[in-house]
Tab-separated table of C-alpha atoms in Angstrom:
chain	number	residue	atom	x	y	z
A	1	MET	CA	-7.212	-6.806	14.910
A	2	ALA	CA	-3.598	-7.958	14.466
A	3	LEU	CA	-1.104	-9.513	12.092
A	4	VAL	CA	1.673	-11.796	13.359
A	5	THR	CA	4.466	-12.382	10.855
A	6	ILE	CA	6.564	-15.524	11.349
A	7	SER	CA	10.084	-15.421	9.967
A	8	GLY	CA	13.026	-17.807	10.030
A	9	TYR	CA	15.185	-20.193	8.063
A	10	PRO	CA	13.428	-22.910	6.044
A	11	CYS	CA	12.817	-25.981	8.226
A	12	ALA	CA	13.639	-24.000	11.381
A	13	GLY	CA	10.470	-25.205	13.116
A	14	LYS	CA	8.217	-22.275	12.237
A	15	SER	CA	5.060	-24.357	11.805
A	16	THR	CA	5.668	-26.063	15.161
A	17	ARG	CA	5.947	-22.656	16.842
A	18	VAL	CA	2.821	-21.470	15.037
A	19	ALA	CA	0.874	-24.472	16.357
A	20	GLN	CA	2.061	-23.690	19.894
A	21	LEU	CA	1.214	-19.996	19.561
A	22	THR	CA	-2.203	-20.646	18.005
A	23	ALA	CA	-3.241	-23.046	20.770
A	24	GLN	CA	-2.188	-20.651	23.525
A	25	LEU	CA	-3.673	-17.528	21.950
A	26	ARG	CA	-7.065	-19.209	21.674
A	27	HIS	CA	-7.035	-19.559	25.464
A	28	ILE	CA	-5.666	-16.070	26.152
A	29	LEU	CA	-7.567	-13.852	23.711
A	30	PRO	CA	-11.177	-12.698	24.256
A	31	PRO	CA	-13.835	-15.007	22.748
A	32	HIS	CA	-14.830	-12.517	20.034
A	33	LEU	CA	-11.355	-12.728	18.469
A	34	SER	CA	-10.492	-15.595	16.163
A	35	VAL	CA	-7.021	-16.883	15.355
A	36	LYS	CA	-6.320	-17.839	11.744
A	37	VAL	CA	-3.181	-19.159	10.066
A	38	VAL	CA	-2.214	-18.678	6.439
A	39	SER	CA	0.771	-20.627	5.176
A	40	ASP	CA	2.430	-21.988	2.067
A	41	GLU	CA	0.988	-25.380	2.934
A	42	SER	CA	-2.584	-24.077	3.373
A	43	LEU	CA	-2.293	-22.424	-0.058
A	44	ASN	CA	-0.770	-25.556	-1.646
A	45	ILE	CA	2.473	-23.723	-2.427
A	46	PRO	CA	5.127	-26.456	-2.720
A	47	PRO	CA	8.732	-26.019	-1.554
A	48	SER	CA	9.741	-26.300	-5.196
A	49	ALA	CA	8.216	-22.837	-5.730
A	50	TYR	CA	11.427	-21.472	-4.192
A	51	ASP	CA	13.642	-23.299	-6.701
A	52	ASP	CA	13.794	-20.264	-8.992
A	53	SER	CA	12.574	-16.665	-9.053
A	54	ARG	CA	10.040	-17.272	-11.844
A	55	ALA	CA	8.082	-19.658	-9.624
A	56	GLU	CA	8.731	-17.811	-6.361
A	57	LYS	CA	7.267	-14.469	-7.456
A	58	PRO	CA	3.708	-15.769	-8.155
A	59	ALA	CA	3.902	-17.877	-4.983
A	60	ARG	CA	4.585	-14.769	-2.897
A	61	GLY	CA	1.834	-12.986	-4.788
A	62	ALA	CA	-0.653	-15.734	-3.875
A	63	LEU	CA	0.426	-15.535	-0.232
A	64	PHE	CA	0.055	-11.746	-0.123
A	65	THR	CA	-3.393	-11.927	-1.735
A	66	ALA	CA	-4.504	-14.450	0.888
A	67	ILE	CA	-3.151	-12.215	3.664
A	68	GLN	CA	-5.134	-9.242	2.373
A	69	ARG	CA	-8.283	-11.361	2.112
A	70	LEU	CA	-8.045	-12.742	5.647
A	71	MET	CA	-7.083	-9.570	7.518
A	72	ALA	CA	-9.989	-8.313	9.661
A	73	GLN	CA	-10.719	-6.376	12.839
A	74	ASP	CA	-11.928	-9.504	14.652
A	75	THR	CA	-9.026	-11.735	13.566
A	76	VAL	CA	-5.468	-12.390	14.672
A	77	LEU	CA	-3.841	-13.569	11.454
A	78	ILE	CA	-0.589	-15.541	11.698
A	79	VAL	CA	1.511	-15.675	8.521
A	80	ASP	CA	3.450	-18.963	8.592
A	81	ALA	CA	5.893	-18.684	5.688
A	82	PRO	CA	9.646	-18.135	5.261
A	83	ASN	CA	9.125	-14.347	4.962
A	84	TYR	CA	12.875	-14.176	4.506
A	85	ILE	CA	12.905	-10.986	2.381
A	86	LYS	CA	12.659	-7.763	4.376
A	87	GLY	CA	10.926	-6.057	1.449
A	88	PHE	CA	8.113	-8.606	1.593
A	89	ARG	CA	7.802	-8.188	5.361
A	90	TYR	CA	7.536	-4.431	4.772
A	91	GLN	CA	4.806	-5.022	2.176
A	92	ILE	CA	2.847	-7.077	4.713
A	93	TYR	CA	3.382	-4.355	7.327
A	94	CYS	CA	2.000	-1.675	4.976
A	95	ALA	CA	-1.082	-3.786	4.255
A	96	ALA	CA	-1.673	-4.188	7.989
A	97	ARG	CA	-1.324	-0.445	8.575
A	98	GLU	CA	-3.854	0.245	5.843
A	99	MET	CA	-6.294	-2.012	7.724
A	100	LYS	CA	-5.310	-0.343	11.046
A	101	LEU	CA	-4.107	-3.613	12.573
A	102	ARG	CA	-1.510	-4.111	15.286
A	103	VAL	CA	1.556	-6.005	14.141
A	104	CYS	CA	4.411	-8.057	15.559
A	105	THR	CA	7.074	-10.393	14.228
A	106	VAL	CA	8.140	-13.763	15.623
A	107	TYR	CA	11.658	-14.785	14.619
A	108	VAL	CA	12.073	-18.574	14.876
A	109	VAL	CA	15.795	-19.305	15.206
A	110	ALA	CA	17.621	-22.539	14.403
A	111	THR	CA	21.146	-23.249	13.205
A	112	PRO	CA	21.716	-23.961	9.510
A	113	ASP	CA	22.891	-27.478	10.389
A	114	LEU	CA	19.655	-28.204	12.254
A	115	CYS	CA	17.636	-26.881	9.311
A	116	ARG	CA	19.516	-29.194	6.943
A	117	GLU	CA	18.934	-32.132	9.277
A	118	TRP	CA	15.217	-31.419	9.725
A	119	ASN	CA	14.771	-30.861	5.976
A	120	ALA	CA	16.387	-34.233	5.202
A	121	SER	CA	14.049	-35.965	7.657
A	122	ARG	CA	10.865	-34.692	6.018
A	123	THR	CA	8.845	-37.419	4.329
A	124	ASN	CA	5.591	-35.551	3.618
A	125	GLY	CA	6.651	-33.988	0.331
A	126	ARG	CA	7.433	-30.681	2.057
A	127	ALA	CA	11.225	-30.995	1.822
A	128	TYR	CA	13.302	-28.462	-0.059
A	129	ALA	CA	15.818	-29.507	-2.666
A	130	PRO	CA	19.294	-29.296	-1.069
A	131	GLU	CA	20.461	-26.557	-3.433
A	132	THR	CA	17.247	-24.567	-2.828
A	133	LEU	CA	17.681	-24.831	0.925
A	134	GLU	CA	21.271	-23.578	0.707
A	135	ASN	CA	20.186	-20.689	-1.497
A	136	LEU	CA	17.456	-19.652	0.959
A	137	LEU	CA	19.844	-19.874	3.913
A	138	VAL	CA	22.247	-17.497	2.165
A	139	ARG	CA	19.541	-15.058	1.064
A	140	PHE	CA	17.766	-14.874	4.431
A	141	GLU	CA	17.435	-11.291	5.728
A	142	GLU	CA	17.237	-11.401	9.504
A	143	PRO	CA	14.437	-9.416	11.209
A	144	SER	CA	15.542	-6.467	13.335
A	145	SER	CA	13.771	-4.729	16.197
A	146	MET	CA	15.375	-1.486	14.978
A	147	VAL	CA	13.048	-1.242	11.965
A	148	ARG	CA	9.352	-0.466	12.330
A	149	TRP	CA	8.072	-3.286	10.108
A	150	ASP	CA	9.730	-5.994	12.227
A	151	SER	CA	8.865	-4.580	15.646
A	152	PRO	CA	7.827	-5.517	18.209
A	153	LEU	CA	10.085	-8.505	17.586
A	154	PHE	CA	9.956	-11.755	19.559
A	155	THR	CA	12.873	-14.158	19.083
A	156	VAL	CA	12.312	-17.872	19.788
A	157	PRO	CA	15.490	-19.992	19.619
A	158	TRP	CA	15.413	-23.744	19.052
A	159	THR	CA	16.577	-24.308	22.633
A	160	GLU	CA	13.298	-23.036	24.126
A	161	GLU	CA	10.359	-25.395	24.542
A	162	GLY	CA	7.575	-22.883	24.039
A	163	VAL	CA	6.730	-19.445	22.676
A	164	PRO	CA	6.158	-16.213	24.663
A	165	ALA	CA	2.433	-16.297	23.978
A	166	ALA	CA	1.512	-13.988	26.878
A	167	GLU	CA	3.911	-11.264	25.710
A	168	ILE	CA	2.739	-11.625	22.095
A	169	ALA	CA	-0.896	-11.415	23.214
A	170	GLN	CA	-0.161	-8.229	25.138
A	171	ALA	CA	1.482	-6.691	22.070
A	172	ILE	CA	-1.456	-7.446	19.775
A	173	LEU	CA	-4.089	-6.464	22.344
A	174	SER	CA	-2.624	-3.239	23.700
A	175	GLY	CA	0.112	-2.152	21.313
A	176	ASN	CA	-0.110	1.078	19.360
A	177	VAL	CA	-2.144	1.042	16.166
A	178	LYS	CA	-0.186	3.106	13.672
A	179	PRO	CA	-2.452	5.088	11.346
A	180	PRO	CA	-2.050	4.710	7.588
A	181	ASN	CA	0.267	7.226	5.963
A	182	SER	CA	0.362	8.533	2.404
A	183	GLY	CA	2.436	5.513	1.406
A	184	THR	CA	-0.227	3.034	2.486
A	185	LEU	CA	-3.403	4.924	1.651
A	186	ALA	CA	-5.105	4.032	-1.586
A	187	ALA	CA	-5.225	6.975	-3.945
A	188	ALA	CA	-8.625	8.585	-4.361
A	189	LYS	CA	-9.953	7.752	-7.817
A	190	ALA	CA	-11.437	10.354	-10.129
A	191	PRO	CA	-14.835	9.659	-11.770
A	192	SER	CA	-14.801	8.061	-15.217
A	193	ASP	CA	-15.897	11.278	-16.964
A	194	ALA	CA	-13.328	13.509	-15.230
A	195	LEU	CA	-11.123	13.887	-18.313
A	196	HIS	CA	-14.107	14.893	-20.444
A	197	VAL	CA	-15.320	17.426	-17.873
A	198	LEU	CA	-11.793	18.860	-17.515
A	199	GLU	CA	-11.350	19.346	-21.256
A	200	GLN	CA	-14.820	20.646	-22.088
A	201	THR	CA	-15.047	23.010	-19.110
A	202	SER	CA	-11.674	24.597	-19.806
A	203	ILE	CA	-12.640	25.062	-23.486
A	204	ALA	CA	-15.897	26.713	-22.388
A	205	VAL	CA	-14.026	29.099	-20.083
A	206	VAL	CA	-11.650	30.155	-22.881
A	207	SER	CA	-14.570	30.764	-25.269
A	208	ALA	CA	-16.469	32.759	-22.647
A	209	ILE	CA	-13.411	34.942	-21.957
A	210	MET	CA	-13.012	35.746	-25.658
A	211	GLU	CA	-16.691	36.745	-25.879
A	212	ALA	CA	-16.487	38.849	-22.699
A	213	GLN	CA	-13.361	40.578	-23.959
A	214	ALA	CA	-15.058	41.476	-27.223
A	215	ALA	CA	-18.006	42.936	-25.295
A	216	THR	CA	-15.775	45.021	-22.968
A	217	GLN	CA	-13.296	45.930	-25.720
A	218	GLY	CA	-10.360	44.775	-23.644
A	219	SER	CA	-10.980	47.132	-20.705
A	220	GLY	CA	-10.374	44.295	-18.215
A	221	GLY	CA	-11.700	44.134	-14.675
A	222	LEU	CA	-14.180	41.745	-13.081
A	223	VAL	CA	-16.426	39.988	-15.599
A	224	THR	CA	-18.985	37.206	-15.385
A	225	LEU	CA	-18.569	34.173	-17.631
A	226	PRO	CA	-21.843	32.346	-18.384
A	227	LEU	CA	-20.732	28.766	-19.010
A	228	SER	CA	-24.223	27.235	-19.007
A	229	THR	CA	-27.764	28.051	-17.961
A	230	SER	CA	-26.945	27.096	-14.385
A	231	LEU	CA	-23.244	27.953	-14.087
A	232	ASN	CA	-21.588	31.357	-13.983
A	233	VAL	CA	-18.047	32.062	-12.836
A	234	HIS	CA	-16.278	35.352	-12.205
A	235	ILE	CA	-12.793	36.329	-13.332
A	236	THR	CA	-10.691	39.460	-13.114
A	237	LEU	CA	-9.096	40.126	-16.518
A	238	PRO	CA	-6.060	42.332	-17.170
A	239	ALA	CA	-6.661	45.630	-19.009
A	240	ARG	CA	-5.368	44.435	-22.362
A	241	ASN	CA	-6.420	42.265	-25.262
A	242	LEU	CA	-5.857	38.572	-24.552
A	243	THR	CA	-4.997	36.447	-27.555
A	244	LEU	CA	-6.622	33.102	-28.218
A	245	SER	CA	-3.202	31.435	-28.497
A	246	GLU	CA	-2.228	32.729	-25.034
A	247	LEU	CA	-5.412	31.372	-23.453
A	248	GLN	CA	-5.084	28.048	-25.238
A	249	ARG	CA	-1.483	27.686	-24.047
A	250	LEU	CA	-2.562	28.206	-20.433
A	251	LYS	CA	-5.472	25.816	-20.963
A	252	ARG	CA	-3.106	23.100	-22.187
A	253	GLN	CA	-0.859	23.597	-19.158
A	254	PHE	CA	-3.824	23.430	-16.770
A	255	VAL	CA	-5.253	20.299	-18.414
A	256	THR	CA	-1.869	18.546	-18.453
A	257	VAL	CA	-1.301	19.093	-14.732
A	258	HIS	CA	-4.771	17.906	-13.746
A	259	LYS	CA	-4.829	15.029	-16.227
A	260	LYS	CA	-1.930	13.492	-14.316
A	261	ALA	CA	-3.951	13.670	-11.088
A	262	ILE	CA	-6.853	11.918	-12.828
A	263	THR	CA	-4.854	9.107	-14.403
A	264	LEU	CA	-2.484	8.399	-11.490
A	265	GLY	CA	-4.778	9.237	-8.570
A	266	THR	CA	-4.422	12.051	-6.071
A	267	THR	CA	-2.796	12.333	-2.656
A	268	GLU	CA	-5.438	14.807	-1.504
A	269	LYS	CA	-7.445	11.971	0.094
A	270	GLY	CA	-10.598	12.552	-1.897
A	271	ALA	CA	-10.603	16.348	-1.513
A	272	VAL	CA	-10.475	16.953	-5.278
A	273	ASP	CA	-13.896	17.672	-6.768
A	274	TRP	CA	-14.118	16.959	-10.483
A	275	ALA	CA	-17.568	18.552	-10.941
A	276	GLU	CA	-17.953	21.177	-13.684
A	277	HIS	CA	-18.231	24.176	-11.327
A	278	SER	CA	-15.148	23.077	-9.361
A	279	VAL	CA	-13.036	22.609	-12.494
A	280	ALA	CA	-14.206	25.998	-13.820
A	281	ASN	CA	-13.295	27.787	-10.598
A	282	LYS	CA	-9.887	26.075	-10.485
A	283	PHE	CA	-9.169	27.084	-14.074
A	284	VAL	CA	-10.267	30.681	-13.447
A	285	THR	CA	-7.952	30.867	-10.432
A	286	TYR	CA	-5.122	29.402	-12.528
A	287	LEU	CA	-5.691	32.016	-15.251
A	288	GLU	CA	-5.776	34.921	-12.806
A	289	GLU	CA	-2.442	33.778	-11.361
A	290	ASN	CA	-0.743	33.290	-14.746
A	291	LEU	CA	-2.155	36.016	-17.029
A	292	LYS	CA	0.331	38.875	-17.337
A	293	PRO	CA	-1.045	42.407	-16.709
């Protein structure tokens, strides 16, 4: 349904705002929609995870995995974490687009001095080390309504008592759902035997061409290549003798290009057919385009 990303300085009051927003959304949203919160605290990620990059990277990975697991069409998922890196907010945005969810960002604002004061007053083991807090304050990348992954953006300063729950609800209920693009779509995977079929079928086509050429004595023209008892393909050959080395060179080029599509995935959204007859026809077309008269 929707993903709400919370962003702000450490100890800026994000969890307090999330509690306010969650309570109000549960009254505003239709009954079939649930509101869930995923946070560092719910995942048992301690503030010390932000002390150094070696600990922070797996912590962000655990948060992102939880986000992907909890996203659903009947759920408004609120991500209560620092989310201070714009690249991570973009990663969350892409995951939401892949699931065809509406998105919005809530920027909880507080002054650095207030954050230091509130951090020092924490007694529940959720306080940041002073040097870690200062590092996070410096590294914070402020959300911007000018970029698509932060918009629509709702800013809640520390001076306001509540959150604009009605406006946020309207955004996640009636905002545009942006379709996945090629950057967020998972690549279509080739079958496990695709490499074998590619190699063996192209070898069979080369062998069949050499036999057909011997039968026609190099006269060229349209010939039928019997690749198996159930598969025949047609190719127009030039009126000259083709050498085995020439055909093998073109076969290697064809296999190399298509091997990359198999191993890395394809952007053709599943349109590639790796069946024997499809590979044979593709190779025949490739040969007709590259064989010199």
